[in-house]
């Protein structure tokens, strides 16, 4: 069985919805279709994703400034979709009624009432796609994740999938009808709607794949394949045919928006491969994301880059001999709620790498004070405006000289490397530099490791 998830651009208008349905029908193994809310249309400029409109509606409600424009925009879009697909007008009326009901029930104090409205984009798309399949004579069934038992809870700032979810969803593998399943939301144990973070329909697809023991999880988007470098840096970067879960996780860490990073967990356990495919060109090979790669033809798989890192650098003679000092330092960060990304150490020094967004100037003052008063650390410097450029590839481990080549490529560009990180598993090599050098660094490294592309 194959579980397919279609993103917002793959369902943005009637033409795209038809393509998505055709894809489902082209292979009998495709039995479950996870849908996002309508996304950006290629021929409407500027366009707004339905989820963005729904979120704006909530913000307006919270400020007591609700105008009719947002909900009208949503209603027009739903009506356009149903009429271009020649679906009965009662469906549009029903969807509009549901939207009005959810807006009416909004309560500033109730996160669940807001979640239910944000999830309306996926819910309504599920209804439309089901109706579209039925109108073509295909036995299809709309399954609301809340009724099917996709159970969620909020834990440590993340939406957690409760274990009974997999048991509850497993029977879907026995269904005769084609299942249409809205992505992005589920139900709490208290019976309330809860959503994942943005882009979360990917996670729904992964959960279903694991629950029904799918052979493959296809993630349909609007591009042929994942590229080795974000096009923001390299215009025609090499397309990737295959990458491992590990490589994907590393690349997703900074800036690679391949698939929602939390979507890997459910499929990793069951070793279910993911294929990223293009709704606009279903024949393109796409990119496979697998547990273990079968052939590694390049040292590097991709280069990722990200900004707004900050280093906090501590110096004290022979700090590396003080037992427990690292944990005391990191405890202060933990107590202050600052997420630590990396901790490179020297003989007389410790650096802590954090994201600037999580480290305000006020926090810096408090941190400096605590490090000084509680641990007697006197030499503290904080450097903001740092970038991370990361080379990722399963091929790094077994190749000699990758670091030398990368460092030389950066040196030839007169780029000063501020920090280097490479751990035991050697799947990624991370260079820190000043943010303004990031784009040049990516180009230099790409030329070095992807010469003929
Ligand atoms: N519609 C939601 C979003 O725009 C979820 C998704 O598309 O995956 O983030």
Coordinates of N, CA, C and O in Angstrom, one line a residue, residues 380-440:
X380 N 34.3 36.6 29.0 CA 33.1 36.2 28.2 C 32.9 37.1 27.0 O 32.8 38.4 27.2
X381 N 32.9 36.6 25.8 CA 32.5 37.4 24.6 C 31.3 36.7 23.9 O 31.3 35.5 23.8
X382 N 30.5 37.6 23.4 CA 29.3 37.0 22.6 C 29.5 37.6 21.2 O 29.7 38.8 21.1
X383 N 29.4 36.8 20.2 CA 29.5 37.3 18.9 C 28.2 37.0 18.1 O 27.8 35.8 18.0
X384 N 27.5 38.0 17.7 CA 26.3 37.8 16.9 C 26.5 37.9 15.4 O 27.7 38.1 15.0
X385 N 25.5 37.6 14.6 CA 25.7 37.8 13.2 C 26.5 36.7 12.6 O 27.3 36.9 11.6
X386 N 26.4 35.5 13.1 CA 27.2 34.3 12.6 C 26.3 33.5 11.7 O 25.1 33.3 11.9
X387 N 26.9 32.9 10.7 CA 26.2 31.9 9.8 C 26.8 30.5 10.0 O 28.0 30.4 10.4
X388 N 26.0 29.5 9.7 CA 26.5 28.2 9.7 C 26.3 27.6 8.2 O 25.3 27.8 7.6
X389 N 27.4 27.1 7.7 CA 27.3 26.4 6.4 C 27.6 24.9 6.7 O 28.6 24.6 7.3
X390 N 26.8 24.1 6.2 CA 26.9 22.7 6.6 C 27.0 21.8 5.3 O 26.2 21.9 4.4
X391 N 28.0 21.0 5.3 CA 28.2 20.0 4.2 C 27.6 18.7 4.8 O 27.9 18.3 5.9
X392 N 26.7 18.1 4.0 CA 26.1 16.9 4.5 C 26.2 15.8 3.5 O 26.0 16.0 2.3
X393 N 26.6 14.6 3.9 CA 26.7 13.4 3.0 C 27.2 12.2 3.7 O 28.1 12.3 4.6
X394 N 26.6 11.1 3.4 CA 27.0 9.8 4.0 C 28.4 9.5 3.5 O 29.1 8.7 4.0
X395 N 28.8 10.1 2.3 CA 30.1 9.8 1.7 C 31.3 10.5 2.5 O 32.4 10.1 2.2
X396 N 31.0 11.4 3.4 CA 32.1 12.1 4.1 C 32.9 11.1 4.9 O 34.1 11.1 4.9
X397 N 32.2 10.2 5.6 CA 32.8 9.3 6.5 C 33.9 8.5 5.9 O 35.0 8.3 6.5
X398 N 33.8 8.0 4.7 CA 34.7 7.1 4.1 C 35.7 7.8 3.1 O 36.3 7.1 2.3
X399 N 35.7 9.1 3.2 CA 36.6 9.8 2.2 C 37.6 10.6 3.0 O 37.3 11.3 3.9
X400 N 38.8 10.5 2.5 CA 39.9 11.2 3.2 C 40.0 12.6 2.5 O 39.9 12.7 1.2
X401 N 40.2 13.6 3.2 CA 40.5 14.9 2.6 C 39.3 15.9 2.4 O 39.5 16.9 1.8
X402 N 38.1 15.5 2.9 CA 37.0 16.4 2.7 C 37.2 17.7 3.4 O 37.0 18.8 2.9
X403 N 37.6 17.6 4.7 CA 37.9 18.8 5.4 C 38.9 19.7 4.8 O 38.7 20.9 4.7
X404 N 40.0 19.1 4.3 CA 41.1 19.8 3.6 C 40.5 20.5 2.4 O 40.8 21.7 2.2
X405 N 39.7 19.8 1.6 CA 39.2 20.5 0.4 C 38.3 21.6 0.7 O 38.3 22.7 0.1
X406 N 37.4 21.4 1.7 CA 36.5 22.4 2.1 C 37.2 23.7 2.6 O 36.9 24.8 2.2
X407 N 38.1 23.4 3.5 CA 38.9 24.6 4.1 C 39.6 25.3 3.0 O 39.7 26.6 3.0
X408 N 40.2 24.6 2.0 CA 41.0 25.3 1.0 C 40.0 26.1 0.1 O 40.3 27.2 -0.3
X409 N 38.8 25.5 -0.2 CA 37.9 26.3 -1.0 C 37.5 27.6 -0.3 O 37.4 28.6 -1.0
X410 N 37.3 27.5 1.0 CA 37.0 28.7 1.7 C 38.1 29.7 1.8 O 38.0 30.9 1.7
X411 N 39.3 29.1 2.0 CA 40.5 30.0 2.1 C 40.7 30.7 0.8 O 41.1 31.9 0.7
X412 N 40.5 30.0 -0.4 CA 40.7 30.6 -1.7 C 39.8 31.8 -1.9 O 40.0 32.7 -2.6
X413 N 38.7 31.8 -1.1 CA 37.7 32.9 -1.2 C 38.0 33.9 -0.1 O 37.2 34.8 0.1
X414 N 39.1 33.8 0.6 CA 39.4 34.7 1.7 C 38.4 34.7 2.8 O 38.1 35.7 3.4
X415 N 37.7 33.6 3.0 CA 36.7 33.5 4.0 C 37.3 33.0 5.3 O 37.9 31.9 5.3
X416 N 37.1 33.7 6.4 CA 37.7 33.3 7.6 C 36.7 32.3 8.4 O 35.5 32.7 8.6
X417 N 37.2 31.1 8.6 CA 36.3 30.2 9.3 C 36.5 30.5 10.8 O 37.6 30.5 11.4
X418 N 35.3 30.6 11.5 CA 35.3 31.0 12.9 C 35.3 29.7 13.8 O 35.8 29.7 14.9
X419 N 34.6 28.7 13.3 CA 34.5 27.4 14.0 C 34.2 26.3 13.1 O 33.6 26.5 12.0
X420 N 34.7 25.1 13.5 CA 34.4 23.9 12.7 C 33.9 22.8 13.6 O 34.4 22.7 14.7
X421 N 32.9 22.1 13.1 CA 32.4 21.0 13.9 C 32.2 19.8 13.0 O 31.6 19.9 12.0
X422 N 32.7 18.7 13.6 CA 32.5 17.4 12.9 C 32.5 16.3 13.9 O 33.4 16.2 14.7
X423 N 31.4 15.6 14.0 CA 31.3 14.7 15.1 C 31.7 13.3 14.7 O 32.1 13.0 13.5
X424 N 31.7 12.3 15.6 CA 32.2 11.0 15.3 C 31.5 10.3 14.1 O 32.2 9.6 13.4
X425 N 30.2 10.6 13.9 CA 29.5 9.9 12.8 C 29.8 10.5 11.5 O 29.5 9.8 10.4
X426 N 30.4 11.6 11.4 CA 30.9 12.2 10.2 C 29.9 12.3 9.1 O 30.2 11.9 8.0
X427 N 28.7 12.6 9.4 CA 27.7 12.8 8.3 C 27.6 14.2 7.9 O 27.2 14.5 6.8
X428 N 27.9 15.1 8.8 CA 27.9 16.5 8.4 C 29.1 17.2 8.9 O 29.7 16.9 10.0
X429 N 29.5 18.2 8.2 CA 30.7 19.0 8.6 C 30.2 20.5 8.6 O 29.6 21.0 7.6
X430 N 30.4 21.1 9.7 CA 29.7 22.4 9.9 C 30.8 23.5 10.0 O 31.7 23.4 10.9
X431 N 30.7 24.6 9.2 CA 31.6 25.7 9.3 C 30.8 26.9 9.8 O 29.7 27.2 9.3
X432 N 31.4 27.6 10.7 CA 30.8 28.9 11.1 C 31.6 30.1 10.6 O 32.8 30.0 10.6
X433 N 30.9 31.1 10.2 CA 31.6 32.3 9.6 C 30.7 33.5 9.8 O 29.5 33.3 10.3
X434 N 31.1 34.6 9.4 CA 30.3 35.8 9.5 C 29.2 35.7 8.5 O 29.4 35.2 7.4
X435 N 28.0 36.2 8.8 CA 26.8 36.0 8.0 C 27.0 36.6 6.6 O 26.6 36.0 5.6
X436 N 27.8 37.7 6.5 CA 27.9 38.3 5.1 C 28.8 37.4 4.2 O 28.9 37.6 3.0
X437 N 29.4 36.4 4.8 CA 30.3 35.5 3.9 C 29.6 34.3 3.5 O 30.1 33.5 2.7
X438 N 28.4 34.1 4.0 CA 27.7 32.8 3.8 C 27.4 32.5 2.3 O 27.8 31.4 1.9
X439 N 26.9 33.4 1.6 CA 26.5 33.1 0.2 C 27.8 32.7 -0.6 O 27.8 31.8 -1.4
X440 N 28.9 33.5 -0.4 CA 30.1 33.2 -1.1 C 30.7 31.8 -0.7 O 31.2 31.1 -1.5

